[in-house]
CSV table of C-alpha atoms in Angstrom, one decimal:
chain,number,residue,atom,x,y,z
J,1,UNK,CA,-2.6,-3.2,-24.2
J,2,UNK,CA,-3.8,0.3,-23.3
J,3,UNK,CA,-7.0,-1.3,-22.1
J,4,UNK,CA,-5.1,-2.9,-19.2
J,5,UNK,CA,-4.9,0.1,-17.0
J,6,UNK,CA,-8.6,0.8,-17.4
J,7,UNK,CA,-9.7,-2.6,-16.1
J,8,UNK,CA,-10.6,-2.9,-12.4
J,9,UNK,CA,-8.7,-5.7,-10.6
J,10,UNK,CA,-10.4,-7.8,-7.9
J,11,UNK,CA,-9.3,-10.7,-5.7
J,12,UNK,CA,-11.1,-13.9,-5.3
J,13,UNK,CA,-12.0,-15.0,-1.8
J,14,UNK,CA,-9.6,-17.5,-0.5
J,15,UNK,CA,-12.2,-19.9,0.6
J,16,UNK,CA,-13.0,-21.2,-2.9
J,17,UNK,CA,-13.3,-24.9,-3.7
J,18,UNK,CA,-9.9,-26.6,-3.3
J,19,UNK,CA,-10.5,-28.7,-6.4
J,20,UNK,CA,-9.1,-26.6,-9.2
J,21,UNK,CA,-8.5,-27.0,-12.9
J,22,UNK,CA,-5.5,-25.6,-14.7
J,23,UNK,CA,-6.4,-23.1,-17.4
J,24,UNK,CA,-5.9,-24.0,-21.0
J,25,UNK,CA,-3.1,-21.4,-21.3
J,26,UNK,CA,-1.3,-23.0,-18.4
J,27,UNK,CA,-1.6,-26.5,-19.8
J,28,UNK,CA,-0.3,-25.4,-23.2
J,29,UNK,CA,2.6,-23.4,-21.8
J,30,UNK,CA,3.8,-25.2,-18.8
J,31,UNK,CA,3.3,-28.9,-19.4
J,32,UNK,CA,4.6,-31.4,-21.9
J,33,UNK,CA,8.3,-31.4,-21.0
J,34,UNK,CA,9.4,-29.7,-24.2
J,35,UNK,CA,11.1,-26.8,-22.4
J,36,UNK,CA,14.7,-26.9,-21.2
J,37,UNK,CA,17.2,-24.5,-19.8
J,38,UNK,CA,18.0,-22.4,-16.7
J,39,UNK,CA,15.6,-19.8,-15.3
J,40,UNK,CA,17.0,-17.5,-12.5
J,41,UNK,CA,15.1,-15.1,-10.3
J,42,UNK,CA,15.7,-13.2,-7.1
J,43,UNK,CA,14.0,-11.0,-4.7
J,44,UNK,CA,11.3,-10.9,-2.0
J,45,UNK,CA,11.8,-13.4,0.8
J,46,UNK,CA,8.0,-13.1,1.6
J,47,UNK,CA,7.4,-15.1,-1.6
J,48,UNK,CA,9.8,-17.9,-0.6
J,49,UNK,CA,7.2,-20.5,0.4
J,50,UNK,CA,5.0,-19.7,-2.6
J,51,UNK,CA,8.0,-19.7,-4.9
J,52,UNK,CA,9.1,-23.2,-3.7
J,53,UNK,CA,5.6,-24.5,-4.5
J,54,UNK,CA,5.6,-22.7,-7.9
J,55,UNK,CA,9.0,-24.1,-8.8
J,56,UNK,CA,8.0,-27.6,-7.8
J,57,UNK,CA,4.9,-27.5,-9.8
J,58,UNK,CA,6.5,-26.0,-12.9
J,59,UNK,CA,9.5,-28.3,-12.8
J,60,UNK,CA,7.3,-31.4,-12.4
J,61,UNK,CA,5.7,-30.5,-15.7
J,62,UNK,CA,9.0,-29.4,-17.2
J,63,UNK,CA,11.8,-31.7,-15.8
J,64,UNK,CA,14.4,-30.3,-18.2
J,65,UNK,CA,14.1,-26.8,-16.8
J,66,UNK,CA,16.0,-25.8,-13.7
J,67,UNK,CA,14.4,-22.8,-11.9
J,68,UNK,CA,16.4,-21.0,-9.1
J,69,UNK,CA,15.2,-18.2,-6.9
J,70,UNK,CA,17.3,-16.4,-4.4
J,71,UNK,CA,15.2,-14.8,-1.6
J,72,UNK,CA,17.7,-12.0,-1.1
J,73,UNK,CA,15.0,-9.4,-0.4
J,74,UNK,CA,13.0,-7.1,-2.6
J,75,UNK,CA,15.7,-4.4,-2.9
J,76,UNK,CA,18.3,-6.9,-4.0
J,77,UNK,CA,15.9,-8.6,-6.4
J,78,UNK,CA,15.1,-5.3,-8.1
J,79,UNK,CA,18.8,-4.4,-8.4
J,80,UNK,CA,19.7,-7.8,-9.9
J,81,UNK,CA,16.7,-7.6,-12.3
J,82,UNK,CA,17.4,-4.0,-13.5
J,83,UNK,CA,21.1,-4.9,-13.9
J,84,UNK,CA,20.3,-8.0,-16.0
J,85,UNK,CA,21.6,-10.5,-13.5
J,86,UNK,CA,18.3,-12.5,-13.4
J,87,UNK,CA,15.5,-13.1,-15.9
J,88,UNK,CA,12.7,-12.3,-13.3
J,89,UNK,CA,12.4,-10.9,-9.8
J,90,UNK,CA,10.0,-10.7,-6.9
J,91,UNK,CA,9.3,-7.4,-5.2
J,92,UNK,CA,7.0,-6.4,-2.3
J,93,UNK,CA,7.1,-2.8,-3.5
J,94,UNK,CA,6.6,-1.2,-6.9
J,95,UNK,CA,9.6,0.0,-8.8
J,96,UNK,CA,10.4,3.7,-8.1
J,97,UNK,CA,11.0,6.2,-10.8
J,98,UNK,CA,14.7,5.6,-11.0
J,99,UNK,CA,14.2,1.8,-11.0
J,100,UNK,CA,11.6,2.0,-13.7
J,101,UNK,CA,14.0,3.9,-15.9
J,102,UNK,CA,16.7,1.3,-15.3
J,103,UNK,CA,14.2,-1.5,-16.0
J,104,UNK,CA,13.1,0.2,-19.2
J,105,UNK,CA,16.7,0.4,-20.3
J,106,UNK,CA,17.3,-3.3,-19.5
J,107,UNK,CA,14.1,-4.5,-21.2
J,108,UNK,CA,14.4,-2.2,-24.3
J,109,UNK,CA,12.8,-2.2,-26.7
J,110,UNK,CA,10.2,-3.8,-24.5
J,111,UNK,CA,9.2,-2.6,-21.0
J,112,UNK,CA,9.1,-3.7,-17.4
J,113,UNK,CA,6.1,-5.8,-16.4
J,114,UNK,CA,4.9,-5.6,-12.7
J,115,UNK,CA,2.5,-8.4,-12.1
J,116,UNK,CA,0.6,-8.8,-8.8
J,117,UNK,CA,0.9,-12.6,-8.4
J,118,UNK,CA,1.3,-12.9,-4.6
J,119,UNK,CA,-1.1,-11.2,-2.2
J,120,UNK,CA,-0.7,-11.8,1.5
J,121,UNK,CA,-1.2,-10.1,4.9
J,122,UNK,CA,1.7,-8.9,6.9
J,123,UNK,CA,1.4,-10.1,10.5
J,124,UNK,CA,2.6,-8.3,13.6
J,125,UNK,CA,4.2,-11.2,15.3
J,126,UNK,CA,5.2,-11.4,19.0
J,127,UNK,CA,6.6,-13.9,21.6
J,128,UNK,CA,4.5,-13.8,24.8
J,129,UNK,CA,4.1,-17.3,26.2
J,130,UNK,CA,0.4,-18.1,26.8
J,131,UNK,CA,-0.9,-15.2,24.7
J,132,UNK,CA,-2.0,-16.0,21.2
J,133,UNK,CA,-3.5,-12.7,20.1
J,134,UNK,CA,-3.6,-9.1,21.0
J,135,UNK,CA,-5.8,-6.2,19.9
J,136,UNK,CA,-3.8,-3.1,18.9
J,137,UNK,CA,-4.5,0.2,17.2
J,138,UNK,CA,-2.2,1.6,14.5
J,139,UNK,CA,-1.1,4.3,16.9
J,140,UNK,CA,-0.1,1.7,19.5
J,141,UNK,CA,1.8,-0.4,17.0
J,142,UNK,CA,3.6,2.8,15.8
J,143,UNK,CA,4.6,3.7,19.3
J,144,UNK,CA,5.9,0.2,20.0
J,145,UNK,CA,8.1,0.2,16.9
J,146,UNK,CA,9.2,3.8,17.5
J,147,UNK,CA,10.4,2.9,20.9
J,148,UNK,CA,7.8,4.9,22.9
J,149,UNK,CA,5.9,2.0,24.4
J,150,UNK,CA,8.5,-0.2,26.1
J,151,UNK,CA,6.5,-2.7,28.3
J,152,UNK,CA,3.8,-5.2,27.4
J,153,UNK,CA,1.7,-4.1,30.3
J,154,UNK,CA,1.6,-0.5,29.1
J,155,UNK,CA,-1.8,1.3,29.5
J,156,UNK,CA,-2.4,1.6,25.7
J,157,UNK,CA,-2.0,-2.2,25.3
J,158,UNK,CA,-4.0,-3.1,28.5
J,159,UNK,CA,-6.9,-0.9,27.6
J,160,UNK,CA,-7.4,-2.7,24.3
J,161,UNK,CA,-7.0,-6.1,25.9
J,162,UNK,CA,-9.0,-6.1,29.2
J,163,UNK,CA,-9.3,-9.9,29.4
J,164,UNK,CA,-5.6,-10.6,28.8
J,165,UNK,CA,-3.1,-10.9,31.7
J,166,UNK,CA,-0.2,-8.9,30.3
J,167,UNK,CA,3.3,-9.4,31.7
J,168,UNK,CA,5.5,-6.6,33.0
J,169,UNK,CA,8.1,-7.5,30.3
J,170,UNK,CA,10.2,-5.3,28.2
J,171,UNK,CA,9.2,-5.0,24.5
J,172,UNK,CA,12.0,-5.7,22.0
J,173,UNK,CA,11.0,-4.5,18.5
J,174,UNK,CA,12.8,-6.3,15.7
J,175,UNK,CA,13.0,-4.9,12.2
J,176,UNK,CA,14.6,-6.0,8.9
J,177,UNK,CA,18.2,-5.0,8.5
J,178,UNK,CA,18.1,-5.3,4.7
J,179,UNK,CA,16.1,-3.1,2.3
J,180,UNK,CA,12.8,-4.8,2.2
J,181,UNK,CA,9.4,-4.5,0.5
J,182,UNK,CA,7.8,-5.9,3.6
J,183,UNK,CA,9.3,-3.0,5.6
J,184,UNK,CA,8.1,-0.5,2.9
J,185,UNK,CA,4.5,-1.9,3.1
J,186,UNK,CA,4.6,-1.9,6.9
J,187,UNK,CA,5.9,1.7,7.2
J,188,UNK,CA,3.3,2.7,4.5
J,189,UNK,CA,0.6,1.4,6.8
J,190,UNK,CA,2.0,3.2,9.8
J,191,UNK,CA,2.5,6.5,7.9
J,192,UNK,CA,-1.1,6.4,6.6
J,193,UNK,CA,-3.0,5.0,9.6
J,194,UNK,CA,-1.0,6.0,12.8
J,195,UNK,CA,-1.1,9.8,12.4
J,196,UNK,CA,1.5,11.7,14.5
J,197,UNK,CA,2.4,8.5,16.3
J,198,UNK,CA,4.6,7.6,13.3
J,199,UNK,CA,6.7,10.6,12.3
J,200,UNK,CA,8.6,8.8,9.6
J,201,UNK,CA,8.1,8.5,5.9
J,202,UNK,CA,7.4,5.1,4.3
J,203,UNK,CA,10.7,3.4,3.3
J,204,UNK,CA,12.1,0.0,2.4
J,205,UNK,CA,14.9,0.8,4.8
J,206,UNK,CA,14.0,0.8,8.5
J,207,UNK,CA,13.8,4.5,9.6
J,208,UNK,CA,14.5,4.1,13.3
J,209,UNK,CA,18.1,3.9,14.5
J,210,UNK,CA,19.5,1.8,17.3
J,211,UNK,CA,17.0,-1.1,17.0
J,212,UNK,CA,17.3,-4.8,17.1
J,213,UNK,CA,17.4,-6.1,13.5
J,214,UNK,CA,17.8,-9.2,11.4
J,215,UNK,CA,18.3,-10.2,7.8
J,216,UNK,CA,15.3,-11.3,5.8
J,217,UNK,CA,11.9,-12.7,6.8
J,218,UNK,CA,13.5,-15.9,8.3
J,219,UNK,CA,15.9,-13.8,10.3
J,220,UNK,CA,13.3,-11.6,12.0
J,221,UNK,CA,11.0,-14.5,12.7
J,222,UNK,CA,13.9,-16.6,14.2
J,223,UNK,CA,14.9,-13.7,16.4
J,224,UNK,CA,11.4,-13.3,17.8
J,225,UNK,CA,11.1,-17.0,18.3
J,226,UNK,CA,14.2,-17.1,20.5
J,227,UNK,CA,13.4,-13.9,22.6
J,228,UNK,CA,10.4,-13.5,24.9
J,229,UNK,CA,9.0,-10.1,24.6
J,230,UNK,CA,10.2,-9.6,21.1
J,231,UNK,CA,7.9,-8.3,18.3
J,232,UNK,CA,8.3,-8.0,14.5
J,233,UNK,CA,6.4,-7.7,11.2
J,234,UNK,CA,6.6,-10.5,8.6
J,235,UNK,CA,4.7,-12.2,5.9
J,236,UNK,CA,1.8,-13.9,7.8
J,237,UNK,CA,2.6,-17.3,6.3
J,238,UNK,CA,5.7,-17.3,8.6
J,239,UNK,CA,3.9,-16.6,11.9
J,240,UNK,CA,3.8,-20.3,12.9
J,241,UNK,CA,2.9,-20.7,16.6
J,242,UNK,CA,3.9,-17.1,17.6
J,243,UNK,CA,1.3,-14.6,18.8
J,244,UNK,CA,-0.3,-12.3,16.3
J,245,UNK,CA,-2.1,-8.9,16.4
J,246,UNK,CA,-5.6,-8.1,15.4
J,247,UNK,CA,-5.5,-4.5,14.0
J,248,UNK,CA,-8.1,-1.9,14.8
J,249,UNK,CA,-10.1,-0.9,11.7
J,250,UNK,CA,-12.8,1.5,12.4
J,251,UNK,CA,-14.5,0.3,15.6
J,252,UNK,CA,-13.5,-3.4,15.3
J,253,UNK,CA,-10.3,-5.4,15.6
J,254,UNK,CA,-9.5,-7.5,12.5
J,255,UNK,CA,-7.1,-10.4,12.6
J,256,UNK,CA,-5.1,-11.2,9.6
J,257,UNK,CA,-6.4,-13.6,7.0
J,258,UNK,CA,-6.2,-14.0,3.2
J,259,UNK,CA,-9.8,-12.9,2.9
J,260,UNK,CA,-9.2,-9.8,5.0
J,261,UNK,CA,-6.1,-8.9,2.9
J,262,UNK,CA,-8.1,-9.4,-0.3
J,263,UNK,CA,-10.8,-7.0,1.1
J,264,UNK,CA,-8.4,-4.1,1.4
J,265,UNK,CA,-6.8,-4.8,-2.0
J,266,UNK,CA,-10.3,-4.9,-3.6
J,267,UNK,CA,-11.0,-1.5,-2.1
J,268,UNK,CA,-7.9,0.1,-3.7
J,269,UNK,CA,-7.5,1.6,-7.1
J,270,UNK,CA,-4.8,1.1,-9.7
J,271,UNK,CA,-1.8,3.4,-9.4
J,272,UNK,CA,-1.7,6.2,-11.9
J,273,UNK,CA,1.1,7.3,-14.2
J,274,UNK,CA,2.8,3.9,-14.6
J,275,UNK,CA,3.8,1.9,-17.8
J,276,UNK,CA,1.1,-0.1,-19.6
J,277,UNK,CA,2.6,-3.4,-18.4
J,278,UNK,CA,2.4,-2.3,-14.7
J,279,UNK,CA,-0.5,-3.6,-12.6
J,280,UNK,CA,0.5,-1.8,-9.4
J,281,UNK,CA,-2.3,-0.9,-7.0
J,282,UNK,CA,-2.5,2.1,-4.7
J,283,UNK,CA,-3.4,0.5,-1.4
J,284,UNK,CA,-5.7,2.3,1.0
J,285,UNK,CA,-3.9,1.6,4.3
J,286,UNK,CA,-6.2,3.8,6.4
J,287,UNK,CA,-9.4,2.0,5.3
J,288,UNK,CA,-12.3,1.6,7.6
J,289,UNK,CA,-14.0,-1.0,5.4
J,290,UNK,CA,-15.6,-3.9,7.4
J,291,UNK,CA,-13.5,-7.0,7.6
J,292,UNK,CA,-10.5,-5.4,5.8
J,293,UNK,CA,-7.0,-6.0,7.1
J,294,UNK,CA,-4.8,-3.0,6.1
J,295,UNK,CA,-1.3,-4.4,6.7
J,296,UNK,CA,-1.0,-6.2,3.4
J,297,UNK,CA,1.6,-6.7,0.8
J,298,UNK,CA,1.0,-7.2,-2.9
J,299,UNK,CA,4.2,-8.8,-4.1
J,300,UNK,CA,4.9,-8.3,-7.8
J,301,UNK,CA,6.6,-10.6,-10.3
J,302,UNK,CA,9.0,-8.4,-12.4
J,303,UNK,CA,9.8,-9.4,-16.0
J,304,UNK,CA,10.6,-7.9,-19.4
J,305,UNK,CA,8.0,-7.8,-22.1
J,306,UNK,CA,10.9,-8.4,-24.5
J,307,UNK,CA,14.1,-10.3,-24.1
J,308,UNK,CA,17.2,-10.4,-26.3
J,309,UNK,CA,17.4,-14.2,-25.9
J,310,UNK,CA,14.4,-16.1,-27.3
J,311,UNK,CA,15.0,-18.9,-24.9
J,312,UNK,CA,14.8,-16.5,-21.9
J,313,UNK,CA,11.5,-15.2,-23.2
J,314,UNK,CA,10.0,-18.7,-23.6
J,315,UNK,CA,11.0,-19.8,-20.1
J,316,UNK,CA,9.8,-16.6,-18.4
J,317,UNK,CA,6.5,-16.7,-20.3
J,318,UNK,CA,5.9,-20.3,-19.5
J,319,UNK,CA,6.8,-20.0,-15.8
J,320,UNK,CA,4.7,-16.9,-15.2
J,321,UNK,CA,1.8,-18.5,-17.0
J,322,UNK,CA,2.0,-21.3,-14.5
J,323,UNK,CA,2.3,-18.9,-11.5
J,324,UNK,CA,-0.8,-17.0,-12.7
J,325,UNK,CA,-2.8,-20.1,-13.4
J,326,UNK,CA,-5.5,-21.4,-11.1
J,327,UNK,CA,-3.3,-24.4,-10.3
J,328,UNK,CA,-0.3,-22.2,-9.5
J,329,UNK,CA,-2.3,-19.8,-7.4
J,330,UNK,CA,-3.8,-22.6,-5.4
J,331,UNK,CA,-0.4,-24.1,-4.9
J,332,UNK,CA,0.8,-20.8,-3.4
J,333,UNK,CA,-2.4,-20.6,-1.2
J,334,UNK,CA,-1.8,-24.1,0.2
J,335,UNK,CA,1.9,-23.4,0.8
J,336,UNK,CA,1.8,-19.8,2.0
J,337,UNK,CA,-1.8,-18.9,2.9
J,338,UNK,CA,-1.9,-16.3,0.2
J,339,UNK,CA,-5.1,-15.1,-1.6
J,340,UNK,CA,-5.5,-16.5,-5.1
J,341,UNK,CA,-6.0,-13.9,-7.7
J,342,UNK,CA,-9.4,-13.5,-9.4
J,343,UNK,CA,-10.3,-14.5,-12.9
J,344,UNK,CA,-10.4,-10.8,-13.9
J,345,UNK,CA,-6.9,-10.2,-12.5
J,346,UNK,CA,-5.6,-13.4,-14.2
J,347,UNK,CA,-7.0,-12.1,-17.5
J,348,UNK,CA,-5.2,-8.8,-17.1
J,349,UNK,CA,-1.9,-10.5,-16.1
J,350,UNK,CA,-2.1,-12.9,-19.0
J,351,UNK,CA,-2.6,-10.1,-21.5
J,352,UNK,CA,0.9,-9.0,-20.5
J,353,UNK,CA,2.4,-12.4,-20.2
J,354,UNK,CA,1.1,-13.6,-23.5
J,355,UNK,CA,2.9,-10.6,-25.1
J,356,UNK,CA,6.4,-11.5,-23.8
J,357,UNK,CA,8.6,-12.1,-26.8
């Protein structure tokens, strides 16, 4: 297993052929209807659309298994997992040092696995009727969410969008009220790319006080949908018909897409100093790579490499095998617009999943 951390991870381009074949491991582990029982997970709401597709596909092959996932948010999912309340969790942020210690205690004598099975851009989403897209720099985005740019016709916005008729309408930034991995990824981007325009550290808790907020991904998207002039950040799969931002990278403006999200992840190294079963990446948020979209989340599936209950181990192993399979990744891509993992990443993930006992 020590070889895992030495392997480079890459993402497949999302535009691959839609006709896919399930891997042999997936067929043997997630089909046949021989499994039964209850499998419970909780965590990132960003994974909700993908998780619904994964559960549907897995339960179709295993009708005697009931899989439940509570999209309570990354922080809540990590807490429930480390406390032993669920068998697996989803998190848009890596476990911190304290959480790793708690997870190691929960999973002993095994360890915590952090598996990057959902990769998606985070969109900056706004409600301006008649405007589908805006070009914005990291500094401008930071000033909007820090309350320094307060009108949509501000000079910083107008200069980057000379062909757009901007309204003299107040900007209402909307942030997550719950601890959120999406918030942590978004503030990591602002802290790395916006310079002095964002004076706050990266955090899963929104660092600016007195703001408009809502619970979960659905909450912030619904709030923006109902309020002209509002703007938020959310998993790109939930943008719907709302306007979205093309982010300045180098000298160009890059709109979100699975391919652009994959490009920035490809350019980022594995995080150092983590357990063998952790495949966390250190994302380069301030990249200037052509075509890379830097506001991206890599959402991890959390599991134990060893469970007290053999039935729990069998169910978690089978479910994660399906999620990591070509079939499972294509199901998530179709449902949520995520970027399917590459064969190399799948090999690294399956080395860990196959060892669950």
